CSV table of C-alpha atoms in Angstrom, one decimal:
chain,number,residue,atom,x,y,z
A,112,MET,CA,-43.1,-56.5,-33.3
A,113,GLN,CA,-45.0,-55.2,-30.2
A,114,TYR,CA,-48.3,-57.0,-30.0
A,115,PHE,CA,-49.6,-55.7,-26.6
A,116,SER,CA,-49.5,-52.5,-24.5
A,117,PRO,CA,-48.8,-52.3,-20.8
A,118,ASP,CA,-52.5,-52.1,-20.3
A,119,PHE,CA,-52.9,-55.7,-21.3
A,120,LEU,CA,-51.3,-56.7,-18.0
A,121,GLU,CA,-53.0,-53.9,-16.2
A,122,PHE,CA,-56.5,-55.0,-17.3
A,123,PHE,CA,-56.0,-58.5,-15.7
A,124,LYS,CA,-54.6,-57.0,-12.6
A,125,GLU,CA,-57.8,-54.9,-12.3
A,126,LEU,CA,-59.9,-57.9,-13.3
A,127,ALA,CA,-58.4,-60.0,-10.4
A,128,ALA,CA,-59.7,-57.3,-8.0
A,129,ASN,CA,-63.1,-56.9,-9.7
A,130,ASN,CA,-63.8,-60.4,-11.0
A,131,ASN,CA,-67.6,-59.9,-11.7
A,132,LYS,CA,-69.9,-59.2,-14.7
A,133,PRO,CA,-70.8,-55.6,-14.0
A,134,TRP,CA,-67.0,-54.6,-14.0
A,135,PHE,CA,-66.3,-56.7,-17.0
A,136,ASP,CA,-69.3,-55.2,-18.9
A,137,GLU,CA,-67.9,-51.7,-18.0
A,138,ASN,CA,-64.6,-52.6,-19.4
A,139,ARG,CA,-65.6,-54.7,-22.2
A,140,LYS,CA,-64.5,-52.3,-25.0
A,141,ARG,CA,-61.1,-52.0,-23.3
A,142,TYR,CA,-60.9,-55.8,-23.1
A,143,GLU,CA,-61.5,-56.2,-26.8
A,144,LYS,CA,-59.0,-53.4,-27.8
A,145,GLU,CA,-56.2,-54.2,-25.3
A,146,VAL,CA,-56.7,-58.0,-24.8
A,147,LYS,CA,-58.9,-60.0,-27.2
A,148,GLU,CA,-57.9,-58.6,-30.7
A,149,PRO,CA,-54.1,-58.2,-30.0
A,150,PHE,CA,-54.0,-61.7,-28.6
A,151,LYS,CA,-56.0,-63.0,-31.6
A,152,LYS,CA,-53.4,-61.3,-33.8
A,153,PHE,CA,-50.5,-62.7,-31.9
A,154,VAL,CA,-51.8,-66.2,-31.9
A,155,GLY,CA,-52.4,-66.0,-35.6
A,156,ASP,CA,-48.9,-64.8,-36.4
A,157,LEU,CA,-47.7,-67.5,-34.2
A,158,ILE,CA,-49.5,-70.2,-35.9
A,159,GLU,CA,-48.1,-69.0,-39.2
A,160,GLU,CA,-44.4,-69.0,-37.8
A,161,VAL,CA,-44.9,-72.6,-36.3
A,162,LYS,CA,-46.5,-73.8,-39.5
A,163,LYS,CA,-43.7,-72.4,-41.7
A,164,ASN,CA,-40.8,-73.5,-39.5
A,165,PHE,CA,-41.8,-76.6,-37.7
A,166,GLU,CA,-45.3,-78.0,-38.3
A,167,PRO,CA,-46.7,-77.7,-41.7
A,168,GLU,CA,-49.8,-79.6,-40.5
A,169,LEU,CA,-50.9,-77.0,-38.2
A,170,LEU,CA,-53.8,-75.7,-40.4
A,171,ILE,CA,-55.8,-74.1,-37.7
A,172,ALA,CA,-57.2,-70.6,-37.1
A,173,PRO,CA,-56.8,-68.5,-34.0
A,174,LYS,CA,-60.4,-69.5,-33.0
A,175,ASP,CA,-59.3,-73.0,-33.0
A,176,ALA,CA,-56.6,-72.4,-30.5
A,177,ILE,CA,-57.7,-69.8,-28.2
A,178,PHE,CA,-59.6,-70.5,-25.0
A,179,ARG,CA,-62.5,-68.5,-23.7
A,180,ILE,CA,-62.0,-66.0,-21.0
A,181,ASN,CA,-65.0,-67.2,-19.2
A,182,ARG,CA,-64.5,-69.9,-16.5
A,183,ASP,CA,-66.5,-73.0,-16.4
A,184,ILE,CA,-68.0,-72.5,-12.9
A,185,ARG,CA,-70.7,-75.3,-13.0
A,186,PHE,CA,-68.8,-77.6,-10.7
A,187,ALA,CA,-66.2,-75.3,-9.2
A,188,LYS,CA,-65.9,-73.9,-5.7
A,189,ASP,CA,-64.5,-70.7,-7.1
A,190,LYS,CA,-67.5,-68.9,-8.8
A,191,THR,CA,-65.5,-65.9,-10.2
A,192,PRO,CA,-66.7,-65.8,-13.9
A,193,TYR,CA,-63.4,-64.8,-15.6
A,194,LYS,CA,-60.0,-66.0,-16.0
A,195,THR,CA,-57.2,-63.7,-15.2
A,196,ASN,CA,-55.1,-64.7,-18.2
A,197,VAL,CA,-55.4,-65.6,-21.8
A,198,SER,CA,-54.3,-69.0,-23.3
A,199,ALA,CA,-54.0,-70.9,-26.4
A,200,LEU,CA,-53.2,-74.5,-27.6
A,201,LEU,CA,-51.4,-74.8,-30.8
A,202,SER,CA,-52.6,-78.3,-32.0
A,203,PRO,CA,-53.5,-79.6,-35.4
A,204,ARG,CA,-56.5,-81.1,-33.6
A,205,GLY,CA,-57.7,-77.8,-31.9
A,206,ARG,CA,-57.9,-76.8,-28.4
A,207,LYS,CA,-60.4,-79.4,-27.3
A,208,ASP,CA,-58.1,-82.5,-27.6
A,209,HIS,CA,-55.9,-82.4,-24.5
A,210,SER,CA,-54.4,-85.9,-25.1
A,211,TYR,CA,-52.6,-84.9,-28.3
A,212,PRO,CA,-49.2,-83.4,-27.5
A,213,ALA,CA,-48.9,-79.7,-28.5
A,214,HIS,CA,-47.6,-76.3,-27.5
A,215,TYR,CA,-49.6,-74.3,-25.1
A,216,LEU,CA,-49.2,-70.6,-23.9
A,217,GLU,CA,-50.5,-68.7,-21.1
A,218,LEU,CA,-50.1,-64.8,-20.7
A,219,SER,CA,-50.8,-63.3,-17.3
A,220,PRO,CA,-49.5,-60.5,-14.9
A,221,GLU,CA,-47.7,-63.1,-12.9
A,222,TYR,CA,-45.8,-64.8,-15.9
A,223,LEU,CA,-45.5,-65.7,-19.5
A,224,GLY,CA,-46.1,-69.5,-19.3
A,225,ILE,CA,-44.8,-71.8,-22.2
A,226,TYR,CA,-45.8,-75.5,-22.1
A,227,GLY,CA,-45.9,-78.5,-24.2
A,228,GLY,CA,-46.6,-82.2,-24.2
A,229,MET,CA,-49.8,-84.1,-23.1
A,230,TYR,CA,-51.6,-82.5,-20.4
A,231,GLY,CA,-54.7,-84.7,-20.3
A,232,GLY,CA,-56.0,-88.0,-21.6
A,233,LYS,CA,-58.4,-90.8,-21.3
A,234,THR,CA,-57.1,-94.3,-19.9
A,235,ASP,CA,-56.3,-95.5,-23.4
A,236,ALA,CA,-54.3,-92.4,-24.4
A,237,VAL,CA,-52.3,-92.5,-21.0
A,238,LEU,CA,-51.5,-96.3,-21.6
A,239,ALA,CA,-50.4,-95.7,-25.2
A,240,MET,CA,-48.0,-93.0,-24.0
A,241,ARG,CA,-46.7,-95.3,-21.3
A,242,MET,CA,-46.2,-98.2,-23.8
A,243,HIS,CA,-44.4,-95.7,-26.1
A,244,LEU,CA,-42.1,-94.6,-23.5
A,245,ALA,CA,-41.3,-98.0,-22.1
A,246,LYS,CA,-40.4,-99.4,-25.7
A,247,ASN,CA,-38.3,-96.2,-26.4
A,248,ILE,CA,-36.9,-95.3,-22.9
A,249,ASP,CA,-33.3,-94.6,-24.2
A,250,GLU,CA,-34.5,-92.2,-26.8
A,251,TYR,CA,-36.7,-90.4,-24.1
A,252,LYS,CA,-33.8,-90.2,-21.6
A,253,LYS,CA,-31.6,-88.7,-24.5
A,254,LEU,CA,-34.2,-86.0,-25.4
A,255,VAL,CA,-35.2,-85.0,-21.9
A,256,SER,CA,-31.5,-84.7,-20.8
A,257,SER,CA,-30.4,-82.8,-24.1
A,258,LYS,CA,-28.6,-79.5,-23.4
A,259,ASP,CA,-31.1,-77.5,-25.4
A,260,PHE,CA,-34.2,-79.0,-23.9
A,261,VAL,CA,-32.8,-78.8,-20.3
A,262,SER,CA,-31.7,-75.2,-20.7
A,263,HIS,CA,-35.2,-74.1,-21.7
A,264,PHE,CA,-37.4,-76.6,-19.6
A,265,PRO,CA,-35.1,-77.4,-16.6
A,266,GLU,CA,-37.9,-79.3,-14.7
A,267,GLY,CA,-38.0,-81.9,-17.4
A,268,ILE,CA,-41.3,-83.9,-18.0
A,269,ASN,CA,-44.0,-83.4,-15.2
A,270,GLY,CA,-47.3,-84.8,-14.6
A,271,GLU,CA,-49.7,-86.1,-11.9
A,272,MET,CA,-48.5,-89.6,-10.6
A,273,GLN,CA,-50.6,-92.8,-10.2
A,274,LYS,CA,-50.0,-95.4,-7.6
A,275,ARG,CA,-50.4,-98.4,-10.2
A,276,VAL,CA,-49.4,-99.3,-13.6
A,277,PRO,CA,-50.2,-102.2,-15.7
A,278,LYS,CA,-48.5,-105.3,-14.7
A,279,GLU,CA,-46.2,-105.5,-17.8
A,280,LEU,CA,-44.9,-102.1,-17.0
A,281,LYS,CA,-44.4,-102.4,-13.2
A,282,GLU,CA,-40.7,-103.6,-13.2
A,283,MET,CA,-39.6,-100.8,-15.6
A,284,ALA,CA,-41.7,-98.2,-13.8
A,285,GLU,CA,-39.6,-98.9,-10.7
A,286,LYS,CA,-36.5,-97.8,-12.6
A,287,HIS,CA,-38.1,-95.2,-14.6
A,288,PRO,CA,-40.7,-93.4,-12.5
A,289,VAL,CA,-42.0,-91.2,-15.5
A,290,LEU,CA,-44.1,-94.4,-16.3
A,291,TYR,CA,-46.2,-93.8,-13.3
A,292,GLN,CA,-47.3,-90.3,-14.6
A,293,LYS,CA,-50.8,-89.8,-16.3
A,294,GLN,CA,-49.7,-86.6,-17.7
A,295,PHE,CA,-46.5,-85.7,-19.6
A,296,TYR,CA,-45.8,-82.1,-20.0
A,297,TYR,CA,-43.0,-79.6,-19.7
A,298,HIS,CA,-43.2,-75.8,-19.0
A,299,THR,CA,-41.2,-72.7,-18.0
A,300,PHE,CA,-42.2,-69.3,-16.7
A,301,LEU,CA,-40.8,-66.2,-18.0
A,302,ALA,CA,-41.1,-62.6,-17.0
A,303,PRO,CA,-44.6,-61.2,-17.7
A,304,GLU,CA,-43.0,-57.8,-19.0
A,305,LEU,CA,-42.0,-59.9,-22.1
A,306,VAL,CA,-45.6,-59.7,-23.1
A,307,TYR,CA,-45.5,-56.1,-24.2
A,308,SER,CA,-41.9,-56.3,-25.6
A,309,ASN,CA,-40.7,-56.7,-29.2
A,310,GLU,CA,-39.0,-60.0,-28.0
A,311,LEU,CA,-42.2,-61.7,-27.4
A,312,MET,CA,-42.5,-63.7,-30.6
A,313,PRO,CA,-38.8,-64.6,-31.0
A,314,LYS,CA,-38.6,-65.8,-27.3
A,315,VAL,CA,-41.8,-68.0,-27.7
A,316,LEU,CA,-40.4,-69.4,-30.9
A,317,GLU,CA,-37.1,-70.1,-29.2
A,318,TYR,CA,-38.7,-72.3,-26.6
A,319,ILE,CA,-40.9,-73.9,-29.2
A,320,LYS,CA,-37.9,-74.9,-31.3
A,321,ALA,CA,-36.1,-76.2,-28.1
A,322,SER,CA,-39.0,-78.6,-27.5
A,323,GLU,CA,-39.8,-79.6,-31.0
A,324,LYS,CA,-38.0,-83.0,-30.9
A,325,MET,CA,-39.6,-83.9,-27.6
A,326,LYS,CA,-43.1,-82.9,-28.8
A,327,ASN,CA,-42.6,-85.0,-31.9
A,328,PHE,CA,-41.4,-87.9,-29.8
A,329,LEU,CA,-44.5,-87.7,-27.6
A,330,ARG,CA,-46.9,-87.6,-30.6
A,331,VAL,CA,-45.6,-90.9,-32.1
A,332,PRO,CA,-48.3,-93.2,-30.4
A,333,PHE,CA,-51.1,-90.9,-31.7
A,334,ASN,CA,-50.0,-90.4,-35.3
């Protein structure tokens, strides 16, 4: 099924060159027709597919997953008011909980981004993840090096590094640098033209399937 027209990507290309409220107001109906409503339909169908095939606890509506197009510019140097992409977090806990490992999508003129894992978290959540990895490092290594995972997410588990870890983890962290991370996510970028092809849904589900075991493993300390 084709969810988007080529104007979906064209809208964001033009928005990037005219990122201001007057232009957006002039193109609001176009935004709602070509971007907002099709993305809502796509995310709704994706939620149902993920719920049916992988995650029956994903009892959310599109509004619980989709991020606003408006940027939070209160403390930002960049004062442009709008994002030049659409994004959604498929988590049973909704889009506001960034510590709970989940699937995340970003559609833009530059790429189709498919992500997963734990992108943000408070100190206690980061510590819980590190302790979980330390206790189950062999299982983690097996998952991150599995053929299916590597073929879809060749960069493995990424995240911002910290200089220090708790004393009880320091020796193991020297052998396994992933324990120095405070984020634990994986990602891949696909051609943006997939957005308006019939292959969009099957391709996204393919990558979600390839990461399900890793996502479930990363959720263990939070369930």
